[in-house]
Amino acid sequence: MSDRLPGFSTLAVHAGAQPDPTTGARATPIYQTTSFVFNDADHAASLFGLQAFGNIYTRIGNPTNAVLEERVAALEGGTAALAVASGHAAQVVILQQLLQPGDEFIAARKLYGGSINQFTHAFKSFGWNVVWADPDDIASFERAVTPRTKAIFIESIANPAGSITDIEAISTVARKAGVPLIVDNTLASPYLIRPIDHGADIVVHSLTKFLGGHGNSLGGIIVDAGTFDWSTGGKYPMLSEPRPEYHGIRLQETFGNFAFAIACRVLGLRDLGPALSPFNAFMILTGIETLPLRMQKHCENAKAVAEFLAGHPAVASVSYAGLASDKYNQLARKYAPKGAGAVFTFSLKGGYDAGVNLVSKLQLFSHLANVGDTRSLVIHPASTTHSQLDDAAKVKSGAGPDVVRLSIGIEDKEDLIADLEQALSA
Ligand SMILES: *Cc1c(COP(=O)(O)O)cnc(C)c1O
């Protein structure tokens, strides 16, 4: 064996997987079972007491899901990961470990529309209070910090306009405040940006998007960077205090640099219950094997489409960080040198009506609420994903009435451009 560390594409195919020890199966089998037989009574007791690692019940862990967890942890450069049923489930599980009722977390205002909803309404009903900050104004994060702040949440490449967030600058604010930085890396995928390299303590993904990549399976994952000390100041009792349900063990003390991933599994997933189906884990693992190839094609196509739109007379503006003229191009060169992703927005001179009209005229692009599919997708955020926001908040989050969002797939770029050309001139 060479002592070379495997590269990203090798990890995307192999990390976490080995031939099945019983059958020799080379692809990771789908362990479609709810539960696992114990060796004996002592073995059962030690698994339940967290003295030994092993399979108990698929709500807590499953061997197919474990391969997915190891693979994404390797791709992100984290110590451990936990796969759950969706990106939103991952966000709930993360914050449940960090916030007590009455606590606060700071979130970037430019976020996936579903996250804005989840943070504003559902989380409020748990007593978790979101405080919004502007990712283009780092000082707004500093100003938002209070003694009750328990975390900062940002997207690496932000919805819907594909803007690039200055992760390092916000991680400095988080360090100073003594709170973890959570980065939603869904739109970048670890192929384009690895937030842990820039100071993230926790990375979260909707696996539903580029990691799965084929628009066929929901999933979410939490990656523990292993960087945060949960014991300071008693701010994170779920991690630092004795756990009555596990014979009084303290998770940070017992599990060290992967204590957060363990907390998410044994306190979050076990008790809240959003387990990922092993079948979905299999589909997503298969998707991840081609992540590097797909991301290259997604980015190449997105850049070509953005350039075409920027030169079209019906188009007022294009927000794509991969364009040299874009306000985020400097940040894109620093954080995403391999490509600025494939989700971006543009605005039409004809406003809201032109946006709605364009969406109805496109043929190759599918009009739907998803991103990160092999197929090219289009949506008008103001009337769909961001419709719950008032007009000022729509504009602030990059989803004004004239804005159309694209998620560029891996088709031939000439066909995508021809479809846009016919729809724009119709
Ligand atoms: C889709 C998405 C989510 C939510 O993930 P689900 O798998 O749909 O629950 C969160 N963040 C971003 C950036 C997303 O695109």
PDB file of N, CA, C and O and ligand atoms in Angstrom, residues 85-89 91 112 115 155 157 159 184 186-187 206-209 218-220 370-371, ligand 1:
ATOM      1  N   ALA A  85     -33.322  11.941   7.753  1.00  0.00           N
ATOM      2  CA  ALA A  85     -34.302  11.782   6.677  1.00  0.00           C
ATOM      3  C   ALA A  85     -34.351  12.929   5.675  1.00  0.00           C
ATOM      4  O   ALA A  85     -34.821  12.748   4.554  1.00  0.00           O
ATOM      5  N   SER A  86     -33.910  14.119   6.062  1.00  0.00           N
ATOM      6  CA  SER A  86     -33.960  15.269   5.153  1.00  0.00           C
ATOM      7  C   SER A  86     -33.028  16.361   5.670  1.00  0.00           C
ATOM      8  O   SER A  86     -32.587  16.309   6.832  1.00  0.00           O
ATOM      9  N   GLY A  87     -32.798  17.349   4.837  1.00  0.00           N
ATOM     10  CA  GLY A  87     -31.983  18.484   5.276  1.00  0.00           C
ATOM     11  C   GLY A  87     -32.639  19.215   6.439  1.00  0.00           C
ATOM     12  O   GLY A  87     -31.962  19.630   7.390  1.00  0.00           O
ATOM     13  N   HIS A  88     -33.944  19.369   6.367  1.00  0.00           N
ATOM     14  CA  HIS A  88     -34.638  20.051   7.465  1.00  0.00           C
ATOM     15  C   HIS A  88     -34.562  19.283   8.768  1.00  0.00           C
ATOM     16  O   HIS A  88     -34.418  19.876   9.838  1.00  0.00           O
ATOM     17  N   ALA A  89     -34.660  17.951   8.676  1.00  0.00           N
ATOM     18  CA  ALA A  89     -34.518  17.131   9.890  1.00  0.00           C
ATOM     19  C   ALA A  89     -33.131  17.341  10.492  1.00  0.00           C
ATOM     20  O   ALA A  89     -32.974  17.447  11.715  1.00  0.00           O
ATOM     21  N   GLN A  91     -31.320  19.991  10.379  1.00  0.00           N
ATOM     22  CA  GLN A  91     -31.258  21.301  11.040  1.00  0.00           C
ATOM     23  C   GLN A  91     -31.922  21.248  12.423  1.00  0.00           C
ATOM     24  O   GLN A  91     -31.405  21.814  13.386  1.00  0.00           O
ATOM     25  N   TYR A 112     -32.069  29.296   1.993  1.00  0.00           N
ATOM     26  CA  TYR A 112     -33.136  28.486   1.408  1.00  0.00           C
ATOM     27  C   TYR A 112     -34.468  28.918   2.028  1.00  0.00           C
ATOM     28  O   TYR A 112     -34.561  29.075   3.254  1.00  0.00           O
ATOM     29  N   SER A 115     -35.763  27.045   4.972  1.00  0.00           N
ATOM     30  CA  SER A 115     -35.051  27.283   6.235  1.00  0.00           C
ATOM     31  C   SER A 115     -35.546  28.572   6.889  1.00  0.00           C
ATOM     32  O   SER A 115     -35.682  28.637   8.115  1.00  0.00           O
ATOM     33  N   GLU A 155     -25.180  29.776   4.911  1.00  0.00           N
ATOM     34  CA  GLU A 155     -24.999  28.903   3.751  1.00  0.00           C
ATOM     35  C   GLU A 155     -23.692  29.293   3.071  1.00  0.00           C
ATOM     36  O   GLU A 155     -23.379  30.483   2.973  1.00  0.00           O
ATOM     37  N   ILE A 157     -22.650  28.674  -0.302  1.00  0.00           N
ATOM     38  CA  ILE A 157     -23.208  29.343  -1.482  1.00  0.00           C
ATOM     39  C   ILE A 157     -24.678  29.515  -1.145  1.00  0.00           C
ATOM     40  O   ILE A 157     -25.355  28.542  -0.810  1.00  0.00           O
ATOM     41  N   ASN A 159     -28.721  30.516  -1.168  1.00  0.00           N
ATOM     42  CA  ASN A 159     -29.967  30.576  -1.917  1.00  0.00           C
ATOM     43  C   ASN A 159     -30.519  31.990  -1.876  1.00  0.00           C
ATOM     44  O   ASN A 159     -30.368  32.645  -0.859  1.00  0.00           O
ATOM     45  N   ASP A 184     -24.419  25.430   6.140  1.00  0.00           N
ATOM     46  CA  ASP A 184     -25.215  24.633   5.203  1.00  0.00           C
ATOM     47  C   ASP A 184     -24.457  24.651   3.879  1.00  0.00           C
ATOM     48  O   ASP A 184     -24.368  25.687   3.209  1.00  0.00           O
ATOM     49  N   THR A 186     -25.045  22.757   1.189  1.00  0.00           N
ATOM     50  CA  THR A 186     -25.828  22.041   0.169  1.00  0.00           C
ATOM     51  C   THR A 186     -25.524  22.496  -1.256  1.00  0.00           C
ATOM     52  O   THR A 186     -25.338  21.676  -2.148  1.00  0.00           O
ATOM     53  N   LEU A 187     -25.506  23.804  -1.490  1.00  0.00           N
ATOM     54  CA  LEU A 187     -25.363  24.279  -2.866  1.00  0.00           C
ATOM     55  C   LEU A 187     -23.940  24.165  -3.398  1.00  0.00           C
ATOM     56  O   LEU A 187     -23.742  24.157  -4.613  1.00  0.00           O
ATOM     57  N   SER A 206     -28.513  19.192   2.786  1.00  0.00           N
ATOM     58  CA  SER A 206     -29.627  18.470   2.207  1.00  0.00           C
ATOM     59  C   SER A 206     -29.004  17.529   1.185  1.00  0.00           C
ATOM     60  O   SER A 206     -28.524  17.972   0.138  1.00  0.00           O
ATOM     61  N   LEU A 207     -28.996  16.224   1.487  1.00  0.00           N
ATOM     62  CA  LEU A 207     -28.446  15.226   0.549  1.00  0.00           C
ATOM     63  C   LEU A 207     -29.322  15.104  -0.691  1.00  0.00           C
ATOM     64  O   LEU A 207     -28.906  14.551  -1.713  1.00  0.00           O
ATOM     65  N   THR A 208     -30.543  15.613  -0.544  1.00  0.00           N
ATOM     66  CA  THR A 208     -31.543  15.634  -1.610  1.00  0.00           C
ATOM     67  C   THR A 208     -31.030  16.322  -2.876  1.00  0.00           C
ATOM     68  O   THR A 208     -31.526  16.063  -3.962  1.00  0.00           O
ATOM     69  N   LYS A 209     -30.067  17.216  -2.722  1.00  0.00           N
ATOM     70  CA  LYS A 209     -29.621  18.079  -3.821  1.00  0.00           C
ATOM     71  C   LYS A 209     -28.371  17.491  -4.485  1.00  0.00           C
ATOM     72  O   LYS A 209     -28.442  16.378  -4.965  1.00  0.00           O
ATOM     73  N   LEU A 218     -34.803  11.889  -0.816  1.00  0.00           N
ATOM     74  CA  LEU A 218     -34.553  12.881   0.227  1.00  0.00           C
ATOM     75  C   LEU A 218     -33.568  12.343   1.263  1.00  0.00           C
ATOM     76  O   LEU A 218     -33.549  11.153   1.551  1.00  0.00           O
ATOM     77  N   GLY A 219     -32.789  13.255   1.812  1.00  0.00           N
ATOM     78  CA  GLY A 219     -31.876  12.884   2.892  1.00  0.00           C
ATOM     79  C   GLY A 219     -31.201  14.122   3.424  1.00  0.00           C
ATOM     80  O   GLY A 219     -31.223  15.186   2.791  1.00  0.00           O
ATOM     81  N   GLY A 220     -30.633  13.999   4.620  1.00  0.00           N
ATOM     82  CA  GLY A 220     -29.870  15.105   5.195  1.00  0.00           C
ATOM     83  C   GLY A 220     -28.701  14.538   5.964  1.00  0.00           C
ATOM     84  O   GLY A 220     -28.710  13.358   6.338  1.00  0.00           O
ATOM     85  N   ASN A 370     -36.955  22.427  -6.608  1.00  0.00           N
ATOM     86  CA  ASN A 370     -35.800  21.644  -6.171  1.00  0.00           C
ATOM     87  C   ASN A 370     -34.577  22.252  -6.823  1.00  0.00           C
ATOM     88  O   ASN A 370     -34.699  23.088  -7.742  1.00  0.00           O
ATOM     89  N   VAL A 371     -33.415  21.860  -6.347  1.00  0.00           N
ATOM     90  CA  VAL A 371     -32.152  22.237  -6.991  1.00  0.00           C
ATOM     91  C   VAL A 371     -31.236  21.014  -6.952  1.00  0.00           C
ATOM     92  O   VAL A 371     -31.514  20.043  -6.254  1.00  0.00           O
TER      93      VAL A 371
HETATM   94  C1  LIG B   1     -33.310  21.783   0.084  1.00  0.00           C
HETATM   95  C2  LIG B   1     -32.476  22.532   1.051  1.00  0.00           C
HETATM   96  C3  LIG B   1     -32.659  22.371   2.432  1.00  0.00           C
HETATM   97  C4  LIG B   1     -33.702  21.457   3.006  1.00  0.00           C
HETATM   98  O1  LIG B   1     -33.442  20.123   2.694  1.00  0.00           O
HETATM   99  P1  LIG B   1     -34.598  19.005   2.523  1.00  0.00           P
HETATM  100  O2  LIG B   1     -33.801  17.791   2.177  1.00  0.00           O
HETATM  101  O3  LIG B   1     -35.509  19.466   1.443  1.00  0.00           O
HETATM  102  O4  LIG B   1     -35.276  18.919   3.854  1.00  0.00           O
HETATM  103  C5  LIG B   1     -31.834  23.090   3.273  1.00  0.00           C
HETATM  104  N1  LIG B   1     -30.899  23.935   2.791  1.00  0.00           N
HETATM  105  C6  LIG B   1     -30.712  24.115   1.470  1.00  0.00           C
HETATM  106  C7  LIG B   1     -29.670  25.070   1.001  1.00  0.00           C
HETATM  107  C8  LIG B   1     -31.497  23.424   0.558  1.00  0.00           C
HETATM  108  O5  LIG B   1     -31.308  23.624  -0.751  1.00  0.00           O
END
